[in-house]
Structures are given as structure tokens and as C-alpha cells.
PDB file of C-alpha atoms in Angstrom:
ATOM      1  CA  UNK G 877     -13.940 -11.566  44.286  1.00 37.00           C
ATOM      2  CA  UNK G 878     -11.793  -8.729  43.008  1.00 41.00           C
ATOM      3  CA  UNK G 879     -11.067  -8.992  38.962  1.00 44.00           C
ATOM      4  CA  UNK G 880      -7.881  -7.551  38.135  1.00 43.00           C
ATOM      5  CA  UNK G 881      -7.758  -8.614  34.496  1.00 38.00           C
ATOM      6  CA  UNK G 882      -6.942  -6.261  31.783  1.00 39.00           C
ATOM      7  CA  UNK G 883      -6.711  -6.038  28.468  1.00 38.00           C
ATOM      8  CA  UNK G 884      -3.437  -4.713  28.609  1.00 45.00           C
ATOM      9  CA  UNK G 885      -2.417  -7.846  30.086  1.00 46.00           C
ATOM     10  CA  UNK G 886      -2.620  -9.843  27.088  1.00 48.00           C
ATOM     11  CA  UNK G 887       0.567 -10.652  25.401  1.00 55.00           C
ATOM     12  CA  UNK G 888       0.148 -11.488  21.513  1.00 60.00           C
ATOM     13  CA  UNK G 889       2.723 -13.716  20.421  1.00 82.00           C
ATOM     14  CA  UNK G 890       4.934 -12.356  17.379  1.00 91.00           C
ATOM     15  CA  UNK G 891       3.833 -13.817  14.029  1.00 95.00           C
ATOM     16  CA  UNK G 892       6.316 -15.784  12.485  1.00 94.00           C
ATOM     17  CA  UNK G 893       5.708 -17.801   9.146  1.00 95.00           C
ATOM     18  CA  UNK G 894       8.844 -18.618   7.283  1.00 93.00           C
ATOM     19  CA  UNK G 895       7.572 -16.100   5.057  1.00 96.00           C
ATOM     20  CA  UNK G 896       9.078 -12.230   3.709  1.00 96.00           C
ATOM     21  CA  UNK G 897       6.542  -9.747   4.537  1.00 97.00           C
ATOM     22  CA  UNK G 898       6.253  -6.970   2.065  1.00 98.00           C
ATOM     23  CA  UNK G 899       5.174  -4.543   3.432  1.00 98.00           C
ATOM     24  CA  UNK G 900       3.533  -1.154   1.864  1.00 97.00           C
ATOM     25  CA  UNK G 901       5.040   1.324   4.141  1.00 97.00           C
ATOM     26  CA  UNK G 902       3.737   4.572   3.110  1.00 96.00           C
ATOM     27  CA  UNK G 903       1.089   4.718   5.600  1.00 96.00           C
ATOM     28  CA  UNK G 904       3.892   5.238   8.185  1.00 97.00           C
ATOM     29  CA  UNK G 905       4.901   8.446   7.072  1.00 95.00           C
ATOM     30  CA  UNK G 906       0.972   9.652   7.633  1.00 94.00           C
ATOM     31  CA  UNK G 907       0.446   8.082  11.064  1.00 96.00           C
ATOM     32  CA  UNK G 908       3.625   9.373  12.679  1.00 96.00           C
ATOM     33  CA  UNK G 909       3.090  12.872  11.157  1.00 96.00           C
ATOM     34  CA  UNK G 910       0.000  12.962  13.038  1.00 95.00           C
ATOM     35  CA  UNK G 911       1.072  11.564  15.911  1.00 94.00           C
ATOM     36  CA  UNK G 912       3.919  14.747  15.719  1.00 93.00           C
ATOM     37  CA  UNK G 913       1.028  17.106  15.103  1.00 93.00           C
ATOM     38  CA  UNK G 914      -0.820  15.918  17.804  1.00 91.00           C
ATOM     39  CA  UNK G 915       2.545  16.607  20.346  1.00 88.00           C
ATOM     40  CA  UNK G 916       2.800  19.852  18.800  1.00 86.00           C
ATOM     41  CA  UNK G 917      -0.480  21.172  19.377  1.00 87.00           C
ATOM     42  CA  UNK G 918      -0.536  20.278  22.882  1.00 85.00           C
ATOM     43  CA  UNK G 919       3.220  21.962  22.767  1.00 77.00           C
ATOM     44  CA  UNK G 920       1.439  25.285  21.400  1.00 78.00           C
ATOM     45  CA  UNK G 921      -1.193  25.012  24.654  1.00 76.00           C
ATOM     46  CA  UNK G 922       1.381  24.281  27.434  1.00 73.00           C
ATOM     47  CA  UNK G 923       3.963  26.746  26.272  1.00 66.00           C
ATOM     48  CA  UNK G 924       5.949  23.630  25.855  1.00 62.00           C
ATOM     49  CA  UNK G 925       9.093  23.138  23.329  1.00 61.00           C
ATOM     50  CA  UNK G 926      10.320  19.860  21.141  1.00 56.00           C
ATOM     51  CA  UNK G 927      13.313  20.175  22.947  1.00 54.00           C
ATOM     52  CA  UNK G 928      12.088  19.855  26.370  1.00 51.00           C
ATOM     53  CA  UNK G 929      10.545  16.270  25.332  1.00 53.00           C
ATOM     54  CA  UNK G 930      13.010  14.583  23.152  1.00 53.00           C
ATOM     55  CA  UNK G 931      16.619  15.403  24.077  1.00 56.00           C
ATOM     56  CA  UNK G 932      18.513  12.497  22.030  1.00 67.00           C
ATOM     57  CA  UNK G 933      17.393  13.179  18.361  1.00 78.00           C
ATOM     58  CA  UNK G 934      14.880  15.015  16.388  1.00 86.00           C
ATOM     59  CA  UNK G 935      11.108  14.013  17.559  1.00 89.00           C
ATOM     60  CA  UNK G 936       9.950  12.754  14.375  1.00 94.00           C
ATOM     61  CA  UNK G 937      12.544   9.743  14.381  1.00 95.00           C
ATOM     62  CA  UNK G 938      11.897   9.160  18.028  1.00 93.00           C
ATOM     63  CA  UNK G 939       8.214   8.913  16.739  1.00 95.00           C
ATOM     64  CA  UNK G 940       9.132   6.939  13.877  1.00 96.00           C
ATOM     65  CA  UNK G 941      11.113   4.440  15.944  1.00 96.00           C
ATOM     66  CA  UNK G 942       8.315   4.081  18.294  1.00 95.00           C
ATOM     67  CA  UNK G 943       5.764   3.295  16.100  1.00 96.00           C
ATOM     68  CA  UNK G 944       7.947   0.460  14.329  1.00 97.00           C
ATOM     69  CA  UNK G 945       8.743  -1.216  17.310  1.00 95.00           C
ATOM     70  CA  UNK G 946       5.513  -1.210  19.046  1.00 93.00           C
ATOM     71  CA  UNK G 947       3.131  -1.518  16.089  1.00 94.00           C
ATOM     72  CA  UNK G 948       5.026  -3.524  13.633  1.00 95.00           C
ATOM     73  CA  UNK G 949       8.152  -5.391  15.115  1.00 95.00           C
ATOM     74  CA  UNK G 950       6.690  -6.176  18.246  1.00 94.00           C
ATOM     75  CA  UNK G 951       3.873  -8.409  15.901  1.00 94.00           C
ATOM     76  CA  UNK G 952       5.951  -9.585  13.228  1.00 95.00           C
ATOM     77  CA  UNK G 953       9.014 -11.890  13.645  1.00 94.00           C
ATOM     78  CA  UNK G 954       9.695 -12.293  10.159  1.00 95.00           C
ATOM     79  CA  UNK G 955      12.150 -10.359   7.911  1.00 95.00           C
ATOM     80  CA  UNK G 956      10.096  -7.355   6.359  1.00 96.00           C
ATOM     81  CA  UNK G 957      10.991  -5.581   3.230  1.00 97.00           C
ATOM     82  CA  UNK G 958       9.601  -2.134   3.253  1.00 98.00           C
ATOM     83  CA  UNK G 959       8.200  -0.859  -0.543  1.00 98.00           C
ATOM     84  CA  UNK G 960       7.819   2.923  -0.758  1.00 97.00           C
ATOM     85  CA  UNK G 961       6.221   4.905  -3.346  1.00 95.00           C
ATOM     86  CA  UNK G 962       8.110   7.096  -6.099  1.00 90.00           C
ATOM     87  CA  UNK G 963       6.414  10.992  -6.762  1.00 85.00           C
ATOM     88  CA  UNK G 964       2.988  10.452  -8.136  1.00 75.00           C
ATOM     89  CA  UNK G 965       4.200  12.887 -11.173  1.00 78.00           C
ATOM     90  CA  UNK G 966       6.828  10.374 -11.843  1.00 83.00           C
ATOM     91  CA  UNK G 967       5.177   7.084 -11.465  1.00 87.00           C
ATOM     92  CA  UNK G 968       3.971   5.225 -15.091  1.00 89.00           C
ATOM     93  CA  UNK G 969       0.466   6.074 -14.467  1.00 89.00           C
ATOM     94  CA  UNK G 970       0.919   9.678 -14.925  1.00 87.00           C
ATOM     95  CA  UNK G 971       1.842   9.211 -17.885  1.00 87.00           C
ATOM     96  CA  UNK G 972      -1.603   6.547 -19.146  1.00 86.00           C
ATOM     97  CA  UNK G 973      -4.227   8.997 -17.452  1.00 85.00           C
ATOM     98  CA  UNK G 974      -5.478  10.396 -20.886  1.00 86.00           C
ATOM     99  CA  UNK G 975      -9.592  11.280 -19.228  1.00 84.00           C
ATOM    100  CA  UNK G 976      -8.629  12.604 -16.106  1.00 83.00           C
ATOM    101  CA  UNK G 977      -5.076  13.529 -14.703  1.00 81.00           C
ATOM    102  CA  UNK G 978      -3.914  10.844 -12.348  1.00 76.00           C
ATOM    103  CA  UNK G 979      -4.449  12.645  -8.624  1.00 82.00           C
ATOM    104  CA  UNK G 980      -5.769  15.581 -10.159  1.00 77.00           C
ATOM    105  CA  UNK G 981      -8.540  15.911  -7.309  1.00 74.00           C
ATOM    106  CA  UNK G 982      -5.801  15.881  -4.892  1.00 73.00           C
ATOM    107  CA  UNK G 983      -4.944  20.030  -4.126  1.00 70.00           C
ATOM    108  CA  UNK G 984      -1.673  20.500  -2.898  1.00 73.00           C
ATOM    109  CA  UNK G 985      -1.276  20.113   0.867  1.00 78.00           C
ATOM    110  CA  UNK G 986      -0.041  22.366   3.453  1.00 82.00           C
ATOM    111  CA  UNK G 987       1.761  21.829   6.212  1.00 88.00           C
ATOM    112  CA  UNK G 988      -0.494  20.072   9.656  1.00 89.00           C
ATOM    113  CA  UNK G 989       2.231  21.753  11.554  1.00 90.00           C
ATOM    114  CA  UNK G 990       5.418  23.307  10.961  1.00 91.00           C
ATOM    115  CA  UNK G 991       7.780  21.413   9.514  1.00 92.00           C
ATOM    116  CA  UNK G 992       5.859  18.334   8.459  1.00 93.00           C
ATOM    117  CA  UNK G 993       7.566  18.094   4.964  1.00 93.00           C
ATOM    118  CA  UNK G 994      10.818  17.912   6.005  1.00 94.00           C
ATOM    119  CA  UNK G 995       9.696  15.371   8.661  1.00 95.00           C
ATOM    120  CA  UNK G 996       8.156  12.670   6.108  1.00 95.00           C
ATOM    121  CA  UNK G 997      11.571  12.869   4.300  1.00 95.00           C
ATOM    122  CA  UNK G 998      13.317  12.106   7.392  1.00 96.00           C
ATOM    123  CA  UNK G 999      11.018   9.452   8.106  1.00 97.00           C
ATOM    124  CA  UNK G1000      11.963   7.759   4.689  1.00 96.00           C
ATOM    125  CA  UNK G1001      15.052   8.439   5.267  1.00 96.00           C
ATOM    126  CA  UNK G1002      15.770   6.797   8.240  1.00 97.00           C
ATOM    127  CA  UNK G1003      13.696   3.265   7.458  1.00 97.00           C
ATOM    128  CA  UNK G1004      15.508   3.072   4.194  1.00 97.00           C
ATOM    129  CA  UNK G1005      18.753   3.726   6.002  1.00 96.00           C
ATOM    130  CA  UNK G1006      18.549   1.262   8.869  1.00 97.00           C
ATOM    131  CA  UNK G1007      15.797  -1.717   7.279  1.00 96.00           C
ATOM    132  CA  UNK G1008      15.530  -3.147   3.808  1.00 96.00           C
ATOM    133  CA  UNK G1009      13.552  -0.854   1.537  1.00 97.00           C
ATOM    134  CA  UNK G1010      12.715  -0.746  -1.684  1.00 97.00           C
ATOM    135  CA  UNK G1011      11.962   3.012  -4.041  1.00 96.00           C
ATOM    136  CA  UNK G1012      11.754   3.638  -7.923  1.00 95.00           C
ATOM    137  CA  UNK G1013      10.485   6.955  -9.518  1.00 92.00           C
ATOM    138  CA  UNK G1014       8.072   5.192 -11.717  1.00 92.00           C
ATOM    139  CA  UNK G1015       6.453   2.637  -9.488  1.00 94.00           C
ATOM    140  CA  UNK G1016       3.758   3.115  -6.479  1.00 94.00           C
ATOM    141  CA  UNK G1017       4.534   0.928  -3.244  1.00 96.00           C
ATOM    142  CA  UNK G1018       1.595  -1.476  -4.145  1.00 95.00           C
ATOM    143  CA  UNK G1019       3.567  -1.873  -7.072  1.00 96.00           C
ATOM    144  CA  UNK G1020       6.414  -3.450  -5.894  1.00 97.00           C
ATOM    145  CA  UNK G1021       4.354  -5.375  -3.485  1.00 97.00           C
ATOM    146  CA  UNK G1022       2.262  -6.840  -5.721  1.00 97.00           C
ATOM    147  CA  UNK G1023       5.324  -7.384  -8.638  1.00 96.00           C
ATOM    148  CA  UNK G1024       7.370  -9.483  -5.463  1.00 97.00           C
ATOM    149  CA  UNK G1025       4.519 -11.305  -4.270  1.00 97.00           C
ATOM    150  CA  UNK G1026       4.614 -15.478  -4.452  1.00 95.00           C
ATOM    151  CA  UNK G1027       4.591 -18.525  -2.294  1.00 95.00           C
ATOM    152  CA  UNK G1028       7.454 -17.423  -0.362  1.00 95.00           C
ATOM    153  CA  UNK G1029       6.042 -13.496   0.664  1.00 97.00           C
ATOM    154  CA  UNK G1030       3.040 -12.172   2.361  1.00 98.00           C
ATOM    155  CA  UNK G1031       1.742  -8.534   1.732  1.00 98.00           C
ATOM    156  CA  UNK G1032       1.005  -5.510   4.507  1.00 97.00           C
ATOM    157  CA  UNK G1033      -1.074  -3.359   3.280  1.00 95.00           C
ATOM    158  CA  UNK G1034      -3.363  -0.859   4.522  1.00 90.00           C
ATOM    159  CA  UNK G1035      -4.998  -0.493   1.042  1.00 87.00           C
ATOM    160  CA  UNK G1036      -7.644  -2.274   0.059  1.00 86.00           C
ATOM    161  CA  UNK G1037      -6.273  -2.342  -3.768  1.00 89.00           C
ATOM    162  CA  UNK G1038      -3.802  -4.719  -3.158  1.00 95.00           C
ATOM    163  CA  UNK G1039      -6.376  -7.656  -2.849  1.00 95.00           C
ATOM    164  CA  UNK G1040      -6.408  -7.501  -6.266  1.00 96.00           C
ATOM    165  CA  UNK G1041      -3.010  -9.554  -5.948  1.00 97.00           C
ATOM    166  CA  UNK G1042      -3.593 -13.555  -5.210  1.00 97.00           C
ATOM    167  CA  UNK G1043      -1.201 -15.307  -2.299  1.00 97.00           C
ATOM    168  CA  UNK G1044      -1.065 -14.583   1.643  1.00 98.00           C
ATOM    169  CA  UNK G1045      -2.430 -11.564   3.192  1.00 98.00           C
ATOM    170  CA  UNK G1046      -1.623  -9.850   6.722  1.00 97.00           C
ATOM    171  CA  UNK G1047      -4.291  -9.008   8.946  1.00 96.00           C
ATOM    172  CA  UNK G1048      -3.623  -6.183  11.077  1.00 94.00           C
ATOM    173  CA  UNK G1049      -6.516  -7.032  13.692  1.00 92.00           C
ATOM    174  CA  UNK G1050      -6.119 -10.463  13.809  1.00 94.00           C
ATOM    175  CA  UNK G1051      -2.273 -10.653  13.519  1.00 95.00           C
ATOM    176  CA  UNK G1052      -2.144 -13.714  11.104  1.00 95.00           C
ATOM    177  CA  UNK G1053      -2.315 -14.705   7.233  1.00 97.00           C
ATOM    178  CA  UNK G1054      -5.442 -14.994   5.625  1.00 97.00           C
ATOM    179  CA  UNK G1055      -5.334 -16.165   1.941  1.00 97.00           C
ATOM    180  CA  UNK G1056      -6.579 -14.424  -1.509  1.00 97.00           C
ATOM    181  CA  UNK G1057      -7.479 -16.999  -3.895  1.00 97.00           C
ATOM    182  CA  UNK G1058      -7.053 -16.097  -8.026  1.00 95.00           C
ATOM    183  CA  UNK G1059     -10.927 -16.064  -8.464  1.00 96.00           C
ATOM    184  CA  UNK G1060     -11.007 -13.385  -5.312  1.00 96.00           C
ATOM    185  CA  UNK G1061      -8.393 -11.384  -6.418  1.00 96.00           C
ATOM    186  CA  UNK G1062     -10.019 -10.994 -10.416  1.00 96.00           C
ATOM    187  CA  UNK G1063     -13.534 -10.133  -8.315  1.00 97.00           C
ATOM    188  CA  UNK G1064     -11.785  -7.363  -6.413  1.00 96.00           C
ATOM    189  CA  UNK G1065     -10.001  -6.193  -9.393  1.00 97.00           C
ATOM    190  CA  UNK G1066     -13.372  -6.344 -11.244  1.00 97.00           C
ATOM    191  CA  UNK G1067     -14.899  -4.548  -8.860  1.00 96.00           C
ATOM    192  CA  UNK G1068     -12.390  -1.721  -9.107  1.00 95.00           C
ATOM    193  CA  UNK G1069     -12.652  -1.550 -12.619  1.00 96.00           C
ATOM    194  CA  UNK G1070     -16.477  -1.047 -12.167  1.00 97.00           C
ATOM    195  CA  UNK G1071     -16.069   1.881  -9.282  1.00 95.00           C
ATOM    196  CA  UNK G1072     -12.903   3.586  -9.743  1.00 92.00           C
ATOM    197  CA  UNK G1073     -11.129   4.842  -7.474  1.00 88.00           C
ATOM    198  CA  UNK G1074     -12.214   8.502  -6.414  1.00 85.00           C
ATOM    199  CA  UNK G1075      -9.501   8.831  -4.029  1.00 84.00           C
ATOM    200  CA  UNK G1076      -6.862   8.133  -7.072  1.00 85.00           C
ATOM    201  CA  UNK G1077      -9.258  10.831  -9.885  1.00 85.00           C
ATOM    202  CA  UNK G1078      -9.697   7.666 -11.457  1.00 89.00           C
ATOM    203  CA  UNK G1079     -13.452   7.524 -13.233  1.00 86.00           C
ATOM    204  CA  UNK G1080     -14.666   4.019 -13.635  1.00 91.00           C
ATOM    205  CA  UNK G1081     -17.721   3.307 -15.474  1.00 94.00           C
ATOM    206  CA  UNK G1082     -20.029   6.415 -14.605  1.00 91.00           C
ATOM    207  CA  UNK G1083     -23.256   6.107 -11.986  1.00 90.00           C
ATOM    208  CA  UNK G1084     -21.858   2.270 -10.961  1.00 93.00           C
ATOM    209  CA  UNK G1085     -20.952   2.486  -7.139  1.00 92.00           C
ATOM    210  CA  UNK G1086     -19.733  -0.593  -4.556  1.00 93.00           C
ATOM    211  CA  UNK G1087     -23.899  -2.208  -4.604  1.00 95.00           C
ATOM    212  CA  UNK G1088     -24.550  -1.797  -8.643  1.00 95.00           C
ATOM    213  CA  UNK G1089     -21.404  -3.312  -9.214  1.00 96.00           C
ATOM    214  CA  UNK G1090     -21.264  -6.292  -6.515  1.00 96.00           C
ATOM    215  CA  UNK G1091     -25.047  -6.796  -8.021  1.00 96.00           C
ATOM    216  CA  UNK G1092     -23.807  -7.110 -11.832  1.00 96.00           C
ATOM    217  CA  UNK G1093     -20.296  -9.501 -10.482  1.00 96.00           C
ATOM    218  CA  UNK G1094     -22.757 -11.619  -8.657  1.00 95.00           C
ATOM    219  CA  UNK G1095     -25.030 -12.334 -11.920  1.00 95.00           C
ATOM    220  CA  UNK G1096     -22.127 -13.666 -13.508  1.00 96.00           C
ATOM    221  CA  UNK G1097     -21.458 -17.135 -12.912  1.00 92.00           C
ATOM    222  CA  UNK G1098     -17.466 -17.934 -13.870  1.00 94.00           C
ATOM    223  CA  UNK G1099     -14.668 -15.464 -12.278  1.00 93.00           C
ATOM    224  CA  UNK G1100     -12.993 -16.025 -15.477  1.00 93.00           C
ATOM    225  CA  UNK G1101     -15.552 -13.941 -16.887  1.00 96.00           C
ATOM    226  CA  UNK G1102     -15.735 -11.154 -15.171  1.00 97.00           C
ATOM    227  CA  UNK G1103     -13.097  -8.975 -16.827  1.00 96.00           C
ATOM    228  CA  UNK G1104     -14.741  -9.787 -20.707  1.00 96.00           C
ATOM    229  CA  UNK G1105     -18.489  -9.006 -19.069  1.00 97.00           C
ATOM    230  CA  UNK G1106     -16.610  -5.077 -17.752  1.00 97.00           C
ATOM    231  CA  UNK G1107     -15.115  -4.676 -21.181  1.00 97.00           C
ATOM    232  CA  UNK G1108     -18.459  -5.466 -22.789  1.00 97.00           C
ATOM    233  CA  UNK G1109     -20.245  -2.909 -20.181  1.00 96.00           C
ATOM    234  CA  UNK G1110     -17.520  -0.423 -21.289  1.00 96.00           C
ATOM    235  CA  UNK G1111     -18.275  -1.001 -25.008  1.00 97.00           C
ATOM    236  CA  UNK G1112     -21.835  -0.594 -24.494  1.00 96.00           C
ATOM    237  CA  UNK G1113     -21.554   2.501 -22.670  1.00 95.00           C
ATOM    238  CA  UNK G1114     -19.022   4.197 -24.903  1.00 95.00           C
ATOM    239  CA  UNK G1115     -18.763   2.438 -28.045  1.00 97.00           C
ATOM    240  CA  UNK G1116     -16.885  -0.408 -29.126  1.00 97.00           C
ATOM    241  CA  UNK G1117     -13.593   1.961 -29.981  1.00 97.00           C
ATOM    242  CA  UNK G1118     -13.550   4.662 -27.278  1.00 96.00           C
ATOM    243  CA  UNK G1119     -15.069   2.264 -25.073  1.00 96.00           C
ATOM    244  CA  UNK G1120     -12.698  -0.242 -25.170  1.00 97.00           C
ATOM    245  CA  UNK G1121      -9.635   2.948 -24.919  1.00 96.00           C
ATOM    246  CA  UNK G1122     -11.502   3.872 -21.979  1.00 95.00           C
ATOM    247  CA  UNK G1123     -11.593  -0.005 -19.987  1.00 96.00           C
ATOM    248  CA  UNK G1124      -7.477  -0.229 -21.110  1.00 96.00           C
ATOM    249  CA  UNK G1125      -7.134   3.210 -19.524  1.00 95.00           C
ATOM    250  CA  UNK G1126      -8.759   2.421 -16.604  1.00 95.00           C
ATOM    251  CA  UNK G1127      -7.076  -1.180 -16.498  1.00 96.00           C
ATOM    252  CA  UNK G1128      -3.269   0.331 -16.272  1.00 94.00           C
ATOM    253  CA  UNK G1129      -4.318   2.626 -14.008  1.00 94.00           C
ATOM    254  CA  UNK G1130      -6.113   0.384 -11.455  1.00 94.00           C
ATOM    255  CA  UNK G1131      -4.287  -2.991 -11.840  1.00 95.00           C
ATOM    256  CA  UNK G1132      -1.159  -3.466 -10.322  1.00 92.00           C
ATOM    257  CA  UNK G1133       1.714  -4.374 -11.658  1.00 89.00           C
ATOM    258  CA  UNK G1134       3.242  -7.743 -12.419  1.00 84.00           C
ATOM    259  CA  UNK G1135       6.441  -9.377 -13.049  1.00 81.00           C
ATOM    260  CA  UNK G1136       6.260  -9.341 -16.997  1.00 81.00           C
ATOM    261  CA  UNK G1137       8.956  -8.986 -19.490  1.00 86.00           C
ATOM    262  CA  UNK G1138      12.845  -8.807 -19.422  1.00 91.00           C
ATOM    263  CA  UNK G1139      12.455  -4.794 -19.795  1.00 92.00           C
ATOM    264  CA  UNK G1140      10.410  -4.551 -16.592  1.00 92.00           C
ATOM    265  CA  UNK G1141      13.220  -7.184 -15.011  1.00 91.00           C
ATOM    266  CA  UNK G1142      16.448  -5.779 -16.593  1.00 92.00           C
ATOM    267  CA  UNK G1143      15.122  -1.665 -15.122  1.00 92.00           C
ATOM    268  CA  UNK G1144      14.158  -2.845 -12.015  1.00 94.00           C
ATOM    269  CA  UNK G1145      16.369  -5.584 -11.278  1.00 95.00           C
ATOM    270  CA  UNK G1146      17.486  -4.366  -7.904  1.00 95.00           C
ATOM    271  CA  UNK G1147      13.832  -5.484  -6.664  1.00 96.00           C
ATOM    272  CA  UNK G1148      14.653  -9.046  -8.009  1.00 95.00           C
ATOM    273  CA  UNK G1149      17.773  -8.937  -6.753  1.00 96.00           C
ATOM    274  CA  UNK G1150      16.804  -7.782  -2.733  1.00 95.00           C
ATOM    275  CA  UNK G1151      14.274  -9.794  -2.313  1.00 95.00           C
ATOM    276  CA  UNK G1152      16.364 -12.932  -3.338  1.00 94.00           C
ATOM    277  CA  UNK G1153      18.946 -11.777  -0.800  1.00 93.00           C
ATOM    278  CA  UNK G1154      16.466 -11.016   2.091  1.00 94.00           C
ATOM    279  CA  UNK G1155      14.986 -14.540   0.991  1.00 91.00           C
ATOM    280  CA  UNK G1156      18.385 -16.744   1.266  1.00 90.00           C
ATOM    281  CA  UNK G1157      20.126 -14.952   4.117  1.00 87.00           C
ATOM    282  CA  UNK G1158      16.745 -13.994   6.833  1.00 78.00           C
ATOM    283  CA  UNK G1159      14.358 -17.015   6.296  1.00 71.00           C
ATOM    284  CA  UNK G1160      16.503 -19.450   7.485  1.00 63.00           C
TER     285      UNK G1160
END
């Protein structure tokens, strides 16, 4: 008998929790720039022009539009507050990387294809026009994600840094919540604190990779723990003074930020102050 079953056949049902989902949205700016590269190349091999394909508006928002509706509100039927990251020269830990500049591996980039840098601002530009968004010069995306996040919010996040943050997780494969418990989310933040982060220039403790540092997490046998037994590793690498300068540096510059202090509150109130609209007026 003839199968005509495909995978493309299978309708997933939109995820809806009762829930805000924060979600880190700088990844979108990346994915749809490629996406445009990829069009333009196979413009520069057919003789083709922009023009000829997208008639309406400029290709990167037609892009842009795409990819939100099929990739994000075709899954999720709950409201969504997108966070987006300030300049990495502007952003608080700039100004705490005293061993290595913050990024300072990263060379400047060119261009994947003409134009690509005034794309991603129109990108931005056009989600924080037309959805709820969320920007400050001094805070990353995972920032404000991880500031916002409680009982009533679940984090997107294509970063693996933000399971450092307790509370209800999205999985992209799966389409559903998963949960981070407190004791998981010190272990991953641990863990970080062990490694680094390469990708950010940010050191870590020095010849301690993913295995070493799973191996020394594992010998200990309280999660509350884990953060004294680092500092102590720190302090016996470096010294009980530098040592200990070297596990804060590395703390503000791998954990992410919290709600703490009327300061934080009073200079970034508008945070506070969207997410308790989105929260009264959308989950309903």
C-alpha cells in the first residue's frame, strides 16, 4: 500500500502557557543576515537583482518578517517580550574586565555581503517598532532576561549562559517548558566560572576545560557549595588577594544580572514597568 505520509504533514500545535516569554532576540539579527547573504550570492550567480524578488519593501524586512512568523509566532501563542543587547563597549562589563578586555578576541567584522550593517539596524528597528522590545546601553539581552525572569515568565534563549538563571525554560526542539531548578542553575554558573567563556575573552581558571571542571563539581557533595569550593580553587591558584580579585572579576563578568537595589530599579525602571504592562493587559 502506497505511504503518503510526510513530515511536512505534521502540524505542531502553538505553545501557550499563561506565561510572558522573554525572549533573547539577538540571534535574529544573525540568522536573517545569513539567510540575505545566502539570496545574494545566488543573486551574484544568476545575474539576478533584490528588486526583481521583493517588490513591496526592502528584502531584509521581508526576511525578517518571515522568519518571525514561521519560526517563532507560528510556535508560540503567548505574548513575547523581545530583550536586545546595548553596544558591547557600552554595556557594564566593559567597564569590570581589568585581565583581559571584554570581546577583545573578537576582530572587527566586515560586511558577508553588501550592506549587511545597515540591514541588522533595520532589523532592530522594525521588531522594536511593531512588538514589545526592550534595549539599554549598559545591559546585554541575557541581562534583561535573566533580571525579568519569575513565576510568571519563561526565557528563549539560544545561549547556553542563561541556564545560569532558575524558573521555566523554552525548548526550541521540543516546543515546550522544561524547568531549571536553583541547585542547576548555581552548577551551570559554577561551571562557567571554572571554563570561561572563550567566545566572550573571558579567562576562567587557566588549563580547566568542560571534563576537569564537571569532574571537580561532581566531587562536591552540596550545590550550595560550589561557588565557596571555585573561590577557594581561585585562591589557591593565585593567592588569597589577587586570587580572590580575579574570581569577583570573573563573577561580574559571567553572572547575569539580577533585580537588586533601588539604583538598578529607579535607571532601568522602564523594564519593570513593560513587563508589568505586557503582564496585566496580554495574559489574560
Amino acid at each position: 500500500m502506497e505511504n503518503n505520509f510526510s513530515f511536512n504533514d505534521i502540524k505542531v500545535d502553538k505553545l501557550k502557557t499563561g506565561k510572558l516569554a522573554l525572549l533573547d532576540a539577538d540571534f535574529i539579527k544573525y540568522i536573517v543576515c545569513d539567510r540575505r547573504r545566502k539570496i545574494f550570492e545566488t543573486e551574484q550567480e544568476n545575474g539576478q537583482n533584490s528588486a526583481e524578488i521583493f517588490i513591496k519593501e526592502e528584502p531584509i524586512i521581508t526576511l525578517t518578517k518571515n522568519y518571525l512568523f514561521e519560526n517563532i509566532f507560528d510556535k508560540i501563542d503567548d505574548p513575547i517580550l523581545f530583550c536586545w543587547s546595548g553596544k558591547s563597549y557600552n554595556t557594564f562589563r566593559n567597564y569590570v574586565a581589568f585581565d583581559k578586555k571584554y570581546k577583545g578576541n573578537r576582530a572587527e567584522p566586515d560586511e558577508s555581503y553588501p550592506g549587511q550593517f545597515r540591514d541588522v539596524g533595520l532589523i532592530v528597528e522594525y521588531i522594536i517598532k511593531n512588538f514589545p522590545s526592550l534595549i539599554f546601553d549598559d545591559l546585554e539581552a541575557d541581562d534583561i532576561v535573566a533580571v525579568l525572569q519569575d513565576e510568571n515568565t519563561y526565557i528563549m534563549s539560544k545561549d547556553k549562559d542563561l541556564k545560569q538563571v532558575p524558573g521555566n525554560h523554552y525548548d526550541w526542539a521540543l516546543n515546550k517548558l522544561y524547568t531549571i531548578s536553583n541547585e542547576q542553575a548555581i552548577y551551570y554558573l559554577s561551571l562557567q566560572m571554572l571554563t570561561g567563556d572563550t567566545t566572550d575573552n573571558i579567562t576562567g581558571l587557566p588549563q580547566i576545560g568542560p571534563k576537569k571542571a564537571t569532574d571537580f563539581l561532581s566531587a562536591i557533595e552540596k550545590p550550595s557549595h560550589y561557588i565557596y569550593k571555585v573561590l577557594l580553587l581561585y585562591q589557591k591558584k593565585y593567592g588569597i588577594f589577587k586570587g580572590t580579585d580575579m574570581f569577583v572579576e570573573t563573577w561580574n563578568l559571567i553572572k547575569m544580572r539580577e533585580n537588586r537595589g533601588e539604583n538598578f530599579k529607579r535607571t532601568h525602571q522602564k523594564m519593570f514597568d513593560t513587563k508589568e504592562y505586557l503582564i496585566r493587559n496580554l495574559l489574560k
